[in-house]
PDB file of C-alpha atoms and ligand atoms in Angstrom:
ATOM      1  CA  MET A  97      -4.829  32.942  45.234  1.00 92.00           C
ATOM      2  CA  GLU A  98      -5.982  35.564  42.744  1.00 95.00           C
ATOM      3  CA  ILE A  99      -8.210  38.396  43.833  1.00 97.00           C
ATOM      4  CA  VAL A 100      -9.678  41.059  41.576  1.00 98.00           C
ATOM      5  CA  LEU A 101     -10.106  44.616  42.818  1.00 98.00           C
ATOM      6  CA  ALA A 102     -13.340  45.737  41.168  1.00 98.00           C
ATOM      7  CA  THR A 103     -12.029  49.147  40.188  1.00 96.00           C
ATOM      8  CA  LYS A 104     -10.103  50.879  37.419  1.00 94.00           C
ATOM      9  CA  ASN A 105      -9.131  53.763  39.724  1.00 95.00           C
ATOM     10  CA  LEU A 106      -5.319  53.632  39.620  1.00 96.00           C
ATOM     11  CA  HIS A 107      -5.037  55.507  42.936  1.00 96.00           C
ATOM     12  CA  LYS A 108      -7.253  53.028  44.752  1.00 97.00           C
ATOM     13  CA  ILE A 109      -5.327  50.146  43.125  1.00 97.00           C
ATOM     14  CA  ARG A 110      -1.999  51.591  44.296  1.00 96.00           C
ATOM     15  CA  GLU A 111      -3.305  52.078  47.825  1.00 97.00           C
ATOM     16  CA  PHE A 112      -4.706  48.533  47.995  1.00 97.00           C
ATOM     17  CA  ARG A 113      -1.485  47.006  46.651  1.00 95.00           C
ATOM     18  CA  GLU A 114       0.429  48.760  49.417  1.00 94.00           C
ATOM     19  CA  MET A 115      -2.060  47.632  52.077  1.00 95.00           C
ATOM     20  CA  PHE A 116      -2.177  43.983  50.973  1.00 95.00           C
ATOM     21  CA  LYS A 117       1.613  43.762  50.578  1.00 92.00           C
ATOM     22  CA  GLY A 118       1.985  41.662  53.716  1.00 88.00           C
ATOM     23  CA  VAL A 119      -0.697  39.097  52.816  1.00 91.00           C
ATOM     24  CA  LYS A 120       0.987  35.883  51.732  1.00 88.00           C
ATOM     25  CA  GLY A 121      -0.357  33.933  48.767  1.00 86.00           C
ATOM     26  CA  LEU A 122      -2.387  36.781  47.295  1.00 92.00           C
ATOM     27  CA  GLU A 123      -2.088  37.856  43.672  1.00 94.00           C
ATOM     28  CA  ILE A 124      -3.833  41.163  43.083  1.00 96.00           C
ATOM     29  CA  LEU A 125      -5.518  41.913  39.771  1.00 97.00           C
ATOM     30  CA  SER A 126      -7.810  44.785  38.901  1.00 97.00           C
ATOM     31  CA  LEU A 127     -10.421  45.620  36.280  1.00 97.00           C
ATOM     32  CA  SER A 128      -7.633  47.107  34.154  1.00 95.00           C
ATOM     33  CA  GLN A 129      -6.831  43.462  33.299  1.00 95.00           C
ATOM     34  CA  PHE A 130     -10.416  42.810  32.169  1.00 97.00           C
ATOM     35  CA  PRO A 131     -11.054  45.549  29.583  1.00 95.00           C
ATOM     36  CA  HIS A 132     -14.189  43.845  28.229  1.00 96.00           C
ATOM     37  CA  TYR A 133     -15.914  43.684  31.608  1.00 97.00           C
ATOM     38  CA  GLN A 134     -18.707  46.267  32.024  1.00 97.00           C
ATOM     39  CA  PRO A 135     -19.291  47.187  35.692  1.00 96.00           C
ATOM     40  CA  PRO A 136     -22.920  47.674  36.766  1.00 96.00           C
ATOM     41  CA  PRO A 137     -24.430  51.143  37.303  1.00 94.00           C
ATOM     42  CA  GLU A 138     -23.935  52.334  40.901  1.00 94.00           C
ATOM     43  CA  THR A 139     -27.594  52.570  41.821  1.00 95.00           C
ATOM     44  CA  GLY A 140     -27.265  51.936  45.582  1.00 96.00           C
ATOM     45  CA  ALA A 141     -28.393  54.520  48.128  1.00 96.00           C
ATOM     46  CA  THR A 142     -25.458  53.757  50.444  1.00 98.00           C
ATOM     47  CA  PHE A 143     -21.747  52.973  50.145  1.00 98.00           C
ATOM     48  CA  ALA A 144     -22.473  49.438  51.381  1.00 98.00           C
ATOM     49  CA  GLU A 145     -25.147  48.790  48.751  1.00 98.00           C
ATOM     50  CA  ASN A 146     -22.851  50.004  45.978  1.00 98.00           C
ATOM     51  CA  ALA A 147     -19.859  48.011  47.256  1.00 98.00           C
ATOM     52  CA  GLU A 148     -21.956  44.835  47.397  1.00 98.00           C
ATOM     53  CA  LEU A 149     -23.514  45.275  43.990  1.00 98.00           C
ATOM     54  CA  LYS A 150     -20.103  45.945  42.396  1.00 98.00           C
ATOM     55  CA  ALA A 151     -18.462  42.999  44.197  1.00 98.00           C
ATOM     56  CA  LEU A 152     -21.131  40.435  43.375  1.00 98.00           C
ATOM     57  CA  HIS A 153     -21.511  41.539  39.770  1.00 98.00           C
ATOM     58  CA  ALA A 154     -17.764  41.275  39.111  1.00 98.00           C
ATOM     59  CA  ALA A 155     -17.386  37.984  41.027  1.00 98.00           C
ATOM     60  CA  CYS A 156     -20.137  36.350  38.939  1.00 98.00           C
ATOM     61  CA  ALA A 157     -19.032  37.850  35.612  1.00 98.00           C
ATOM     62  CA  LEU A 158     -15.326  37.061  36.089  1.00 98.00           C
ATOM     63  CA  ASN A 159     -15.855  33.878  38.145  1.00 97.00           C
ATOM     64  CA  CYS A 160     -13.365  34.835  40.824  1.00 96.00           C
ATOM     65  CA  LEU A 161     -12.812  36.290  44.271  1.00 97.00           C
ATOM     66  CA  VAL A 162     -13.441  40.050  44.238  1.00 98.00           C
ATOM     67  CA  ILE A 163     -13.082  43.040  46.522  1.00 98.00           C
ATOM     68  CA  ALA A 164     -15.115  46.129  45.630  1.00 98.00           C
ATOM     69  CA  ASP A 165     -14.583  49.533  47.220  1.00 98.00           C
ATOM     70  CA  ASP A 166     -17.261  52.166  47.377  1.00 98.00           C
ATOM     71  CA  SER A 167     -16.115  55.269  49.141  1.00 98.00           C
ATOM     72  CA  GLY A 168     -16.525  58.996  49.322  1.00 98.00           C
ATOM     73  CA  LEU A 169     -16.612  62.181  51.312  1.00 98.00           C
ATOM     74  CA  VAL A 170     -19.549  63.072  53.548  1.00 98.00           C
ATOM     75  CA  VAL A 171     -20.153  66.643  54.719  1.00 98.00           C
ATOM     76  CA  PRO A 172     -22.886  66.680  57.380  1.00 97.00           C
ATOM     77  CA  ALA A 173     -23.493  70.445  56.934  1.00 97.00           C
ATOM     78  CA  LEU A 174     -24.244  69.767  53.255  1.00 98.00           C
ATOM     79  CA  ASN A 175     -26.825  67.127  54.157  1.00 97.00           C
ATOM     80  CA  GLY A 176     -24.263  64.394  53.551  1.00 98.00           C
ATOM     81  CA  ARG A 177     -23.150  65.518  50.087  1.00 98.00           C
ATOM     82  CA  PRO A 178     -21.136  64.580  48.033  1.00 98.00           C
ATOM     83  CA  GLY A 179     -21.668  61.135  49.689  1.00 98.00           C
ATOM     84  CA  VAL A 180     -22.365  58.262  47.319  1.00 97.00           C
ATOM     85  CA  ASN A 181     -22.139  60.758  44.455  1.00 96.00           C
ATOM     86  CA  SER A 182     -18.535  61.729  45.306  1.00 97.00           C
ATOM     87  CA  ARG A 183     -17.105  60.535  41.998  1.00 96.00           C
ATOM     88  CA  ARG A 184     -19.751  62.282  39.877  1.00 96.00           C
ATOM     89  CA  TYR A 185     -20.435  65.294  42.104  1.00 97.00           C
ATOM     90  CA  ALA A 186     -20.066  67.960  39.409  1.00 98.00           C
ATOM     91  CA  GLY A 187     -21.618  65.780  36.679  1.00 96.00           C
ATOM     92  CA  GLU A 188     -21.669  62.220  35.369  1.00 94.00           C
ATOM     93  CA  GLU A 189     -18.251  62.482  33.648  1.00 95.00           C
ATOM     94  CA  SER A 190     -16.695  65.072  35.962  1.00 97.00           C
ATOM     95  CA  THR A 191     -13.010  65.068  36.874  1.00 97.00           C
ATOM     96  CA  ASP A 192     -11.646  65.109  40.424  1.00 97.00           C
ATOM     97  CA  ALA A 193     -10.665  68.770  39.900  1.00 98.00           C
ATOM     98  CA  GLU A 194     -14.203  69.707  38.830  1.00 98.00           C
ATOM     99  CA  ASN A 195     -15.687  67.873  41.822  1.00 98.00           C
ATOM    100  CA  ARG A 196     -13.315  69.676  44.191  1.00 98.00           C
ATOM    101  CA  LYS A 197     -14.152  73.028  42.613  1.00 98.00           C
ATOM    102  CA  LYS A 198     -17.872  72.472  43.179  1.00 98.00           C
ATOM    103  CA  LEU A 199     -17.262  71.387  46.776  1.00 98.00           C
ATOM    104  CA  MET A 200     -14.976  74.371  47.479  1.00 97.00           C
ATOM    105  CA  GLN A 201     -17.684  76.762  46.269  1.00 97.00           C
ATOM    106  CA  GLU A 202     -20.151  75.151  48.664  1.00 97.00           C
ATOM    107  CA  ILE A 203     -17.926  74.978  51.727  1.00 96.00           C
ATOM    108  CA  LYS A 204     -16.853  78.611  51.354  1.00 96.00           C
ATOM    109  CA  LEU A 205     -20.478  79.459  52.169  1.00 96.00           C
ATOM    110  CA  LEU A 206     -20.355  77.468  55.421  1.00 95.00           C
ATOM    111  CA  ASP A 207     -19.143  78.813  58.772  1.00 93.00           C
ATOM    112  CA  GLU A 208     -15.668  77.534  59.591  1.00 89.00           C
ATOM    113  CA  GLY A 209     -17.121  75.466  62.436  1.00 91.00           C
ATOM    114  CA  ALA A 210     -19.440  73.692  59.998  1.00 95.00           C
ATOM    115  CA  ARG A 211     -16.689  72.393  57.730  1.00 97.00           C
ATOM    116  CA  SER A 212     -16.387  68.997  59.422  1.00 98.00           C
ATOM    117  CA  ALA A 213     -16.372  66.038  57.086  1.00 98.00           C
ATOM    118  CA  TYR A 214     -15.501  62.391  56.978  1.00 98.00           C
ATOM    119  CA  PHE A 215     -14.266  59.927  54.412  1.00 98.00           C
ATOM    120  CA  GLU A 216     -16.045  56.601  54.410  1.00 98.00           C
ATOM    121  CA  CYS A 217     -14.839  53.429  52.738  1.00 98.00           C
ATOM    122  CA  CYS A 218     -16.991  50.381  52.340  1.00 98.00           C
ATOM    123  CA  LEU A 219     -15.399  47.158  51.126  1.00 98.00           C
ATOM    124  CA  SER A 220     -17.253  44.072  50.009  1.00 98.00           C
ATOM    125  CA  LEU A 221     -15.652  40.677  49.459  1.00 98.00           C
ATOM    126  CA  ALA A 222     -17.529  38.336  47.151  1.00 98.00           C
ATOM    127  CA  THR A 223     -17.210  35.016  45.366  1.00 96.00           C
ATOM    128  CA  PRO A 224     -19.541  33.853  42.579  1.00 97.00           C
ATOM    129  CA  GLN A 225     -21.526  32.135  45.372  1.00 97.00           C
ATOM    130  CA  GLY A 226     -22.292  35.407  47.148  1.00 97.00           C
ATOM    131  CA  ILE A 227     -21.100  38.165  49.470  1.00 98.00           C
ATOM    132  CA  LYS A 228     -18.676  36.861  52.107  1.00 97.00           C
ATOM    133  CA  LYS A 229     -18.176  40.037  54.120  1.00 98.00           C
ATOM    134  CA  THR A 230     -18.877  43.762  53.914  1.00 98.00           C
ATOM    135  CA  VAL A 231     -17.090  46.237  56.161  1.00 98.00           C
ATOM    136  CA  SER A 232     -17.036  49.982  56.568  1.00 98.00           C
ATOM    137  CA  ALA A 233     -14.677  52.519  58.128  1.00 98.00           C
ATOM    138  CA  LYS A 234     -14.503  56.287  58.496  1.00 98.00           C
ATOM    139  CA  VAL A 235     -11.937  58.979  59.205  1.00 98.00           C
ATOM    140  CA  GLU A 236     -13.082  62.309  60.545  1.00 98.00           C
ATOM    141  CA  GLY A 237     -11.590  65.671  59.691  1.00 98.00           C
ATOM    142  CA  THR A 238     -12.235  69.152  58.379  1.00 98.00           C
ATOM    143  CA  LEU A 239     -12.278  70.725  54.942  1.00 98.00           C
ATOM    144  CA  ILE A 240     -10.287  73.708  53.756  1.00 97.00           C
ATOM    145  CA  THR A 241     -11.321  76.076  51.004  1.00 96.00           C
ATOM    146  CA  GLU A 242      -8.106  76.083  48.924  1.00 96.00           C
ATOM    147  CA  GLU A 243      -6.355  72.976  47.629  1.00 98.00           C
ATOM    148  CA  LEU A 244      -3.120  71.972  49.347  1.00 98.00           C
ATOM    149  CA  GLY A 245      -0.806  69.178  48.192  1.00 98.00           C
ATOM    150  CA  SER A 246      -0.464  67.078  45.087  1.00 96.00           C
ATOM    151  CA  ASP A 247      -0.451  63.457  46.340  1.00 96.00           C
ATOM    152  CA  GLY A 248      -3.469  61.236  46.426  1.00 94.00           C
ATOM    153  CA  PHE A 249      -6.670  61.802  44.480  1.00 97.00           C
ATOM    154  CA  GLY A 250     -10.248  62.969  44.723  1.00 98.00           C
ATOM    155  CA  TYR A 251     -10.875  65.269  47.664  1.00 98.00           C
ATOM    156  CA  ASP A 252      -7.480  64.622  49.330  1.00 98.00           C
ATOM    157  CA  PRO A 253      -6.186  68.214  48.773  1.00 98.00           C
ATOM    158  CA  LEU A 254      -9.163  69.589  50.750  1.00 98.00           C
ATOM    159  CA  PHE A 255      -9.261  67.167  53.691  1.00 98.00           C
ATOM    160  CA  ILE A 256      -7.316  67.495  56.951  1.00 98.00           C
ATOM    161  CA  LYS A 257      -7.681  64.516  59.263  1.00 98.00           C
ATOM    162  CA  LEU A 258      -8.411  65.187  62.916  1.00 97.00           C
ATOM    163  CA  ASP A 259      -5.148  65.785  64.861  1.00 95.00           C
ATOM    164  CA  TYR A 260      -3.211  66.504  61.640  1.00 98.00           C
ATOM    165  CA  ASP A 261      -2.167  69.849  60.212  1.00 97.00           C
ATOM    166  CA  LYS A 262      -1.716  68.760  56.599  1.00 98.00           C
ATOM    167  CA  THR A 263      -4.127  67.517  53.980  1.00 98.00           C
ATOM    168  CA  PHE A 264      -4.256  63.916  52.780  1.00 98.00           C
ATOM    169  CA  ALA A 265      -2.579  65.224  49.603  1.00 98.00           C
ATOM    170  CA  GLN A 266       0.412  66.472  51.632  1.00 98.00           C
ATOM    171  CA  ILE A 267       1.223  63.439  53.766  1.00 97.00           C
ATOM    172  CA  GLY A 268       2.328  60.996  51.049  1.00 95.00           C
ATOM    173  CA  LYS A 269       2.314  57.357  52.095  1.00 94.00           C
ATOM    174  CA  VAL A 270       1.255  58.207  55.648  1.00 97.00           C
ATOM    175  CA  LYS A 271      -2.258  58.273  54.157  1.00 97.00           C
ATOM    176  CA  ASP A 272      -1.955  54.525  53.461  1.00 96.00           C
ATOM    177  CA  ARG A 273      -1.484  53.878  57.195  1.00 96.00           C
ATOM    178  CA  VAL A 274      -4.252  56.089  58.583  1.00 97.00           C
ATOM    179  CA  SER A 275      -6.962  56.338  55.937  1.00 98.00           C
ATOM    180  CA  HIS A 276     -10.552  55.133  55.865  1.00 98.00           C
ATOM    181  CA  ARG A 277      -9.441  52.589  53.250  1.00 98.00           C
ATOM    182  CA  ARG A 278      -6.707  51.243  55.519  1.00 98.00           C
ATOM    183  CA  LYS A 279      -9.106  50.897  58.447  1.00 98.00           C
ATOM    184  CA  ALA A 280     -11.596  49.050  56.248  1.00 98.00           C
ATOM    185  CA  VAL A 281      -8.874  46.736  54.903  1.00 98.00           C
ATOM    186  CA  GLU A 282      -7.909  45.832  58.472  1.00 97.00           C
ATOM    187  CA  LYS A 283     -11.502  44.838  59.211  1.00 98.00           C
ATOM    188  CA  LEU A 284     -11.654  42.682  56.076  1.00 97.00           C
ATOM    189  CA  LEU A 285      -8.305  40.923  56.518  1.00 96.00           C
ATOM    190  CA  PRO A 286      -9.387  38.090  58.872  1.00 95.00           C
ATOM    191  CA  THR A 287     -12.077  36.942  56.407  1.00 96.00           C
ATOM    192  CA  LEU A 288      -9.726  37.235  53.451  1.00 95.00           C
ATOM    193  CA  GLU A 289      -6.941  35.312  55.217  1.00 93.00           C
ATOM    194  CA  ALA A 290      -9.406  32.579  56.217  1.00 93.00           C
ATOM    195  CA  ILE A 291     -10.465  32.171  52.562  1.00 92.00           C
ATOM    196  CA  ILE A 292      -6.848  32.070  51.375  1.00 90.00           C
ATOM    197  CA  SER A 293      -5.831  29.424  53.896  1.00 89.00           C
ATOM    198  CA  ALA A 294      -8.975  27.243  53.475  1.00 84.00           C
TER     199      ALA A 294
HETATM  200  P1  IMP B   1     -16.328  55.334  43.831  1.00 53.33           P
HETATM  201  O1  IMP B   1     -15.245  54.972  42.856  1.00 53.33           O
HETATM  202  O2  IMP B   1     -17.703  55.283  43.268  1.00 53.33           O
HETATM  203  O3  IMP B   1     -16.180  54.583  45.126  1.00 53.33           O
HETATM  204  O4  IMP B   1     -16.119  56.879  44.174  1.00 53.33           O
HETATM  205  C1  IMP B   1     -15.053  57.246  44.923  1.00 53.33           C
HETATM  206  C2  IMP B   1     -14.931  58.764  44.914  1.00 53.33           C
HETATM  207  O5  IMP B   1     -14.931  59.220  46.268  1.00 53.33           O
HETATM  208  C3  IMP B   1     -13.605  59.181  44.327  1.00 53.33           C
HETATM  209  O6  IMP B   1     -13.698  59.458  42.955  1.00 53.33           O
HETATM  210  C4  IMP B   1     -13.254  60.413  45.145  1.00 53.33           C
HETATM  211  O7  IMP B   1     -13.920  61.522  44.628  1.00 53.33           O
HETATM  212  C5  IMP B   1     -13.858  60.080  46.502  1.00 53.33           C
HETATM  213  N1  IMP B   1     -12.875  59.365  47.345  1.00 53.33           N
HETATM  214  C6  IMP B   1     -12.949  58.077  47.790  1.00 53.33           C
HETATM  215  N2  IMP B   1     -11.871  57.756  48.516  1.00 53.33           N
HETATM  216  C7  IMP B   1     -11.090  58.841  48.514  1.00 53.33           C
HETATM  217  C8  IMP B   1      -9.809  59.106  49.076  1.00 53.33           C
HETATM  218  O8  IMP B   1      -9.145  58.246  49.688  1.00 53.33           O
HETATM  219  N3  IMP B   1      -9.338  60.341  48.871  1.00 53.33           N
HETATM  220  C9  IMP B   1     -10.012  61.302  48.183  1.00 53.33           C
HETATM  221  N4  IMP B   1     -11.186  61.105  47.616  1.00 53.33           N
HETATM  222  C10 IMP B   1     -11.736  59.866  47.780  1.00 53.33           C
END
């Protein structure tokens, strides 16, 4: 069965491909294969709202089974920022490096004890008939003020997971086994496998 990942983010696509490797009968496509498709604006106030609006919009427009991911970094001491604005934190068209730079400037002003943060990943599975399942998962950690590591994407070089001593950008494929995205995928799998085997 074909499933479309409603994203053009090559890092997310790579991570999902790795995580769905063991699922039999699944052919994974992404929005890179649908260059004419225009995703909707991400107007939701929460990760879940954005994941659902992206999933349903793509499922109806492409007439297929879709998984959408809305995710980001939440820093409680910054009132939850960057949060749902993680991708466009330093501006609508900002790069990951620009977003990290803005965040680093802000966390340098925080006490070390206030640099806790978590990644959240919300996944929504939809068909053209509607949303089948939406799940969410988090990983807690702390932020550092200088980038370390070159793997991964986004805020990975600034984030050290609880009980680790390296950033997500330094642990290579270990991230795929312990990340917020992996935990969310595990919650979604039973529903996905039921649809595939129906
Ligand atoms: P989205 O594409 O609207 O869901 O925005 C996702 C943004 O959140 C990314 O561009 C990154 O800035 C951040 N983000 C989400 N997941 C991760 C991750 O696994 N590592 C690092 N940054 C992430």
